[in-house]
Amino acid sequence: MTPGSVALALLAGAAVAFVGGLVWAGVVIVTRFDIGFLAWFVGVAASLAMIRVAGGSAFRALGVVAGLLAAAGILVGKYVVFVHDVREVEGSFLTKHGVPTGYLDTFQMSYFIHHYSTIVRPIYYLWLLLAVVAAVRTAEKTHTAAYELGASLPDSGPTEVRQGMRQCTKEGCDLRYVPVGPTTVETCESCGSPTQQTSVSVVS
């Protein structure tokens, strides 16, 4: 992965996690129930978004980052639910006394941060962990599927060197082939070790 693709993947993951958090908040506001298992879908969505933008690269570190972004998105959703409840219950009273109740108002943000431990119940930490686990497992499954696809290539018959294929030189690394785009990739997308030009078996 290049620095540019990493940055784009982070932006994609953050955007999807943010939208997922808002969707979760909307469900809570409408149903008045904290549906914790939705955190799993936020984690999966953030992980898939990062994998797609990263060009299909999937490994545990990417999943962990996607999971943390998903957890942050859920906390944003919790903040939205908190401000909604404040506006619904005490909105007119606070407005009458000049207390702002906007979602982007620094007063509400400050109150949420300073009273975080009382607003965010302990059960939420289970849901945040659920989002992280979902993102990591999605990345690992995608990585395993890519490896199995590479391993299924036939290894008998005539061979030819295909341009744009490189093999990791680190012993034990399960990323066999690293696709090369417009620029040459000299490091493994999985472990960061050097790669070398390789050949791929082709059935005649």
mmCIF file of C-alpha atoms in Angstrom:
data_model
loop_
_atom_site.group_PDB
_atom_site.id
_atom_site.type_symbol
_atom_site.label_atom_id
_atom_site.label_comp_id
_atom_site.label_asym_id
_atom_site.label_seq_id
_atom_site.Cartn_x
_atom_site.Cartn_y
_atom_site.Cartn_z
ATOM 1 C CA MET A 1 0.000 0.000 0.000
ATOM 2 C CA THR A 2 1.239 3.476 -0.853
ATOM 3 C CA PRO A 3 0.908 6.434 1.548
ATOM 4 C CA GLY A 4 -1.790 7.829 -0.713
ATOM 5 C CA SER A 5 -3.855 4.647 -0.658
ATOM 6 C CA VAL A 6 -3.465 4.430 3.132
ATOM 7 C CA ALA A 7 -4.788 7.973 3.533
ATOM 8 C CA LEU A 8 -7.724 7.305 1.211
ATOM 9 C CA ALA A 9 -8.506 4.051 3.010
ATOM 10 C CA LEU A 10 -8.521 5.876 6.352
ATOM 11 C CA LEU A 11 -10.846 8.537 4.965
ATOM 12 C CA ALA A 12 -13.164 5.894 3.531
ATOM 13 C CA GLY A 13 -13.226 3.955 6.793
ATOM 14 C CA ALA A 14 -13.874 7.102 8.812
ATOM 15 C CA ALA A 15 -16.673 8.213 6.483
ATOM 16 C CA VAL A 16 -18.421 4.834 6.561
ATOM 17 C CA ALA A 17 -18.002 4.585 10.348
ATOM 18 C CA PHE A 18 -19.461 8.087 10.762
ATOM 19 C CA VAL A 19 -22.460 7.283 8.575
ATOM 20 C CA GLY A 20 -22.884 3.963 10.366
ATOM 21 C CA GLY A 21 -22.887 5.753 13.712
ATOM 22 C CA LEU A 22 -25.568 8.152 12.494
ATOM 23 C CA VAL A 23 -27.689 5.265 11.215
ATOM 24 C CA TRP A 24 -27.329 3.540 14.576
ATOM 25 C CA ALA A 25 -28.373 6.776 16.314
ATOM 26 C CA GLY A 26 -31.400 7.077 14.040
ATOM 27 C CA VAL A 27 -32.498 3.537 14.872
ATOM 28 C CA VAL A 28 -32.146 4.225 18.603
ATOM 29 C CA ILE A 29 -34.075 7.488 18.367
ATOM 30 C CA VAL A 30 -36.911 5.907 16.393
ATOM 31 C CA THR A 31 -37.193 2.641 18.332
ATOM 32 C CA ARG A 32 -36.024 3.961 21.728
ATOM 33 C CA PHE A 33 -33.949 0.788 22.080
ATOM 34 C CA ASP A 34 -30.152 0.524 22.075
ATOM 35 C CA ILE A 35 -29.702 -2.218 19.497
ATOM 36 C CA GLY A 36 -26.162 -3.282 20.244
ATOM 37 C CA PHE A 37 -25.696 -5.886 17.511
ATOM 38 C CA LEU A 38 -25.843 -3.095 14.912
ATOM 39 C CA ALA A 39 -22.298 -2.301 16.036
ATOM 40 C CA TRP A 40 -21.229 -5.491 14.234
ATOM 41 C CA PHE A 41 -22.506 -4.164 10.909
ATOM 42 C CA VAL A 42 -20.779 -0.817 11.426
ATOM 43 C CA GLY A 43 -17.490 -2.639 11.984
ATOM 44 C CA VAL A 44 -17.960 -4.841 8.921
ATOM 45 C CA ALA A 45 -18.893 -1.872 6.724
ATOM 46 C CA ALA A 46 -15.895 0.196 7.832
ATOM 47 C CA SER A 47 -13.528 -2.715 7.248
ATOM 48 C CA LEU A 48 -14.909 -3.497 3.781
ATOM 49 C CA ALA A 49 -14.692 0.172 2.804
ATOM 50 C CA MET A 50 -11.022 0.361 3.786
ATOM 51 C CA ILE A 51 -10.219 -2.923 2.006
ATOM 52 C CA ARG A 52 -11.917 -1.773 -1.184
ATOM 53 C CA VAL A 53 -10.181 1.612 -1.257
ATOM 54 C CA ALA A 54 -6.854 -0.040 -0.398
ATOM 55 C CA GLY A 55 -7.109 -2.068 -3.585
ATOM 56 C CA GLY A 56 -8.189 -5.317 -1.982
ATOM 57 C CA SER A 57 -5.362 -5.440 0.552
ATOM 58 C CA ALA A 58 -6.564 -6.984 3.793
ATOM 59 C CA PHE A 59 -4.613 -7.735 6.948
ATOM 60 C CA ARG A 60 -5.175 -7.600 10.688
ATOM 61 C CA ALA A 61 -3.751 -4.093 11.226
ATOM 62 C CA LEU A 62 -6.207 -2.685 8.706
ATOM 63 C CA GLY A 63 -9.050 -4.453 10.487
ATOM 64 C CA VAL A 64 -7.978 -3.047 13.859
ATOM 65 C CA VAL A 65 -7.917 0.495 12.471
ATOM 66 C CA ALA A 66 -11.322 -0.015 10.845
ATOM 67 C CA GLY A 67 -12.646 -1.339 14.153
ATOM 68 C CA LEU A 68 -11.403 1.680 16.077
ATOM 69 C CA LEU A 69 -13.001 3.975 13.497
ATOM 70 C CA ALA A 70 -16.254 2.024 13.798
ATOM 71 C CA ALA A 71 -16.138 2.346 17.594
ATOM 72 C CA ALA A 72 -15.597 6.087 17.230
ATOM 73 C CA GLY A 73 -18.561 6.246 14.847
ATOM 74 C CA ILE A 74 -20.779 4.539 17.395
ATOM 75 C CA LEU A 75 -19.682 7.035 20.060
ATOM 76 C CA VAL A 76 -20.613 9.829 17.655
ATOM 77 C CA GLY A 77 -23.999 8.165 17.322
ATOM 78 C CA LYS A 78 -24.334 8.043 21.102
ATOM 79 C CA TYR A 79 -23.561 11.769 21.239
ATOM 80 C CA VAL A 80 -26.293 12.434 18.671
ATOM 81 C CA VAL A 81 -28.781 10.424 20.758
ATOM 82 C CA PHE A 82 -27.736 12.347 23.877
ATOM 83 C CA VAL A 83 -28.253 15.760 22.282
ATOM 84 C CA HIS A 84 -31.562 14.630 20.775
ATOM 85 C CA ASP A 85 -32.822 13.596 24.215
ATOM 86 C CA VAL A 86 -31.667 16.872 25.751
ATOM 87 C CA ARG A 87 -33.465 18.863 23.075
ATOM 88 C CA GLU A 88 -36.609 16.769 23.447
ATOM 89 C CA VAL A 89 -36.823 16.874 27.233
ATOM 90 C CA GLU A 90 -35.301 20.201 28.205
ATOM 91 C CA GLY A 91 -34.885 22.014 24.898
ATOM 92 C CA SER A 92 -37.360 24.823 25.490
ATOM 93 C CA PHE A 93 -36.166 25.389 29.063
ATOM 94 C CA LEU A 94 -32.495 25.553 28.061
ATOM 95 C CA THR A 95 -33.217 27.808 25.084
ATOM 96 C CA LYS A 96 -35.208 30.154 27.309
ATOM 97 C CA HIS A 97 -32.181 30.525 29.570
ATOM 98 C CA GLY A 98 -29.769 31.001 26.688
ATOM 99 C CA VAL A 99 -28.209 27.538 26.781
ATOM 100 C CA PRO A 100 -27.439 26.281 23.241
ATOM 101 C CA THR A 101 -28.723 22.833 22.317
ATOM 102 C CA GLY A 102 -27.306 22.369 18.812
ATOM 103 C CA TYR A 103 -25.659 19.127 17.767
ATOM 104 C CA LEU A 104 -22.487 20.972 16.792
ATOM 105 C CA ASP A 105 -22.498 23.339 19.749
ATOM 106 C CA THR A 106 -19.354 23.283 21.877
ATOM 107 C CA PHE A 107 -21.385 23.478 25.094
ATOM 108 C CA GLN A 108 -23.124 20.172 24.412
ATOM 109 C CA MET A 109 -19.869 18.582 23.274
ATOM 110 C CA SER A 110 -18.109 19.746 26.428
ATOM 111 C CA TYR A 111 -20.943 18.478 28.634
ATOM 112 C CA PHE A 112 -20.887 15.100 26.891
ATOM 113 C CA ILE A 113 -17.121 14.752 27.361
ATOM 114 C CA HIS A 114 -17.099 15.834 31.002
ATOM 115 C CA HIS A 115 -20.017 13.523 31.882
ATOM 116 C CA TYR A 116 -18.935 10.720 29.571
ATOM 117 C CA SER A 117 -18.807 8.064 32.292
ATOM 118 C CA THR A 118 -22.420 8.689 33.302
ATOM 119 C CA ILE A 119 -23.819 9.108 29.795
ATOM 120 C CA VAL A 120 -22.094 6.116 28.212
ATOM 121 C CA ARG A 121 -23.184 3.037 30.128
ATOM 122 C CA PRO A 122 -20.799 0.074 30.656
ATOM 123 C CA ILE A 123 -22.772 -2.075 28.179
ATOM 124 C CA TYR A 124 -21.615 0.265 25.421
ATOM 125 C CA TYR A 125 -18.064 -0.988 25.813
ATOM 126 C CA LEU A 126 -19.273 -4.433 24.828
ATOM 127 C CA TRP A 127 -20.775 -2.983 21.678
ATOM 128 C CA LEU A 128 -17.613 -1.043 20.890
ATOM 129 C CA LEU A 129 -15.632 -4.271 21.254
ATOM 130 C CA LEU A 130 -18.166 -5.980 19.007
ATOM 131 C CA ALA A 131 -17.492 -3.402 16.282
ATOM 132 C CA VAL A 132 -13.719 -3.907 16.564
ATOM 133 C CA VAL A 133 -14.010 -7.706 16.454
ATOM 134 C CA ALA A 134 -16.310 -7.523 13.422
ATOM 135 C CA ALA A 135 -13.874 -5.282 11.532
ATOM 136 C CA VAL A 136 -10.843 -7.453 12.352
ATOM 137 C CA ARG A 137 -12.598 -10.689 11.396
ATOM 138 C CA THR A 138 -13.771 -9.162 8.123
ATOM 139 C CA ALA A 139 -10.204 -8.183 7.236
ATOM 140 C CA GLU A 140 -8.830 -11.589 8.234
ATOM 141 C CA LYS A 141 -11.474 -13.477 6.244
ATOM 142 C CA THR A 142 -10.817 -11.342 3.176
ATOM 143 C CA HIS A 143 -7.076 -11.907 3.542
ATOM 144 C CA THR A 144 -7.567 -15.669 3.931
ATOM 145 C CA ALA A 145 -9.840 -15.812 0.885
ATOM 146 C CA ALA A 146 -7.239 -13.944 -1.203
ATOM 147 C CA TYR A 147 -4.506 -16.318 -0.030
ATOM 148 C CA GLU A 148 -6.569 -19.411 -0.804
ATOM 149 C CA LEU A 149 -7.307 -18.030 -4.257
ATOM 150 C CA GLY A 150 -3.592 -17.564 -4.863
ATOM 151 C CA ALA A 151 -2.793 -21.019 -3.491
ATOM 152 C CA SER A 152 -5.334 -22.567 -5.840
ATOM 153 C CA LEU A 153 -3.319 -21.514 -8.892
ATOM 154 C CA PRO A 154 -2.039 -24.643 -10.684
ATOM 155 C CA ASP A 155 1.663 -25.335 -10.147
ATOM 156 C CA SER A 156 2.181 -27.760 -13.007
ATOM 157 C CA GLY A 157 2.650 -27.235 -16.708
ATOM 158 C CA PRO A 158 4.501 -24.492 -18.584
ATOM 159 C CA THR A 159 5.252 -21.314 -16.695
ATOM 160 C CA GLU A 160 5.662 -17.769 -17.810
ATOM 161 C CA VAL A 161 6.667 -14.587 -16.026
ATOM 162 C CA ARG A 162 3.746 -12.267 -15.687
ATOM 163 C CA GLN A 163 4.612 -8.635 -15.303
ATOM 164 C CA GLY A 164 3.195 -7.063 -12.177
ATOM 165 C CA MET A 165 3.620 -10.108 -9.937
ATOM 166 C CA ARG A 166 5.983 -10.072 -6.983
ATOM 167 C CA GLN A 167 6.537 -12.525 -4.158
ATOM 168 C CA CYS A 168 7.327 -11.722 -0.520
ATOM 169 C CA THR A 169 10.818 -12.854 0.519
ATOM 170 C CA LYS A 170 10.000 -13.255 4.234
ATOM 171 C CA GLU A 171 9.763 -16.855 5.330
ATOM 172 C CA GLY A 172 6.322 -17.709 6.630
ATOM 173 C CA CYS A 173 4.544 -14.737 5.047
ATOM 174 C CA ASP A 174 1.329 -15.993 3.497
ATOM 175 C CA LEU A 175 0.967 -13.175 0.984
ATOM 176 C CA ARG A 176 2.332 -14.934 -2.101
ATOM 177 C CA TYR A 177 1.746 -12.404 -4.842
ATOM 178 C CA VAL A 178 1.560 -8.628 -4.648
ATOM 179 C CA PRO A 179 -0.065 -6.979 -7.658
ATOM 180 C CA VAL A 180 1.842 -4.058 -9.103
ATOM 181 C CA GLY A 181 -0.032 -1.072 -10.472
ATOM 182 C CA PRO A 182 1.362 1.906 -12.391
ATOM 183 C CA THR A 183 4.350 2.021 -10.027
ATOM 184 C CA THR A 184 6.547 -0.839 -8.820
ATOM 185 C CA VAL A 185 5.702 -2.224 -5.391
ATOM 186 C CA GLU A 186 8.905 -3.248 -3.625
ATOM 187 C CA THR A 187 7.475 -4.088 -0.192
ATOM 188 C CA CYS A 188 4.957 -6.705 0.879
ATOM 189 C CA GLU A 189 1.503 -5.317 1.544
ATOM 190 C CA SER A 190 1.100 -7.707 4.491
ATOM 191 C CA CYS A 191 4.360 -7.590 6.447
ATOM 192 C CA GLY A 192 6.390 -4.816 4.800
ATOM 193 C CA SER A 193 9.269 -7.120 3.794
ATOM 194 C CA PRO A 194 11.033 -6.824 0.425
ATOM 195 C CA THR A 195 9.496 -8.575 -2.571
ATOM 196 C CA GLN A 196 10.998 -10.097 -5.675
ATOM 197 C CA GLN A 197 9.835 -10.687 -9.222
ATOM 198 C CA THR A 198 8.271 -14.127 -9.541
ATOM 199 C CA SER A 199 6.603 -16.377 -12.069
ATOM 200 C CA VAL A 200 3.108 -17.803 -12.006
ATOM 201 C CA SER A 201 2.193 -21.271 -13.230
ATOM 202 C CA VAL A 202 -0.119 -21.163 -16.197
ATOM 203 C CA VAL A 203 -1.985 -24.130 -17.611
ATOM 204 C CA SER A 204 -1.364 -24.416 -21.314
#
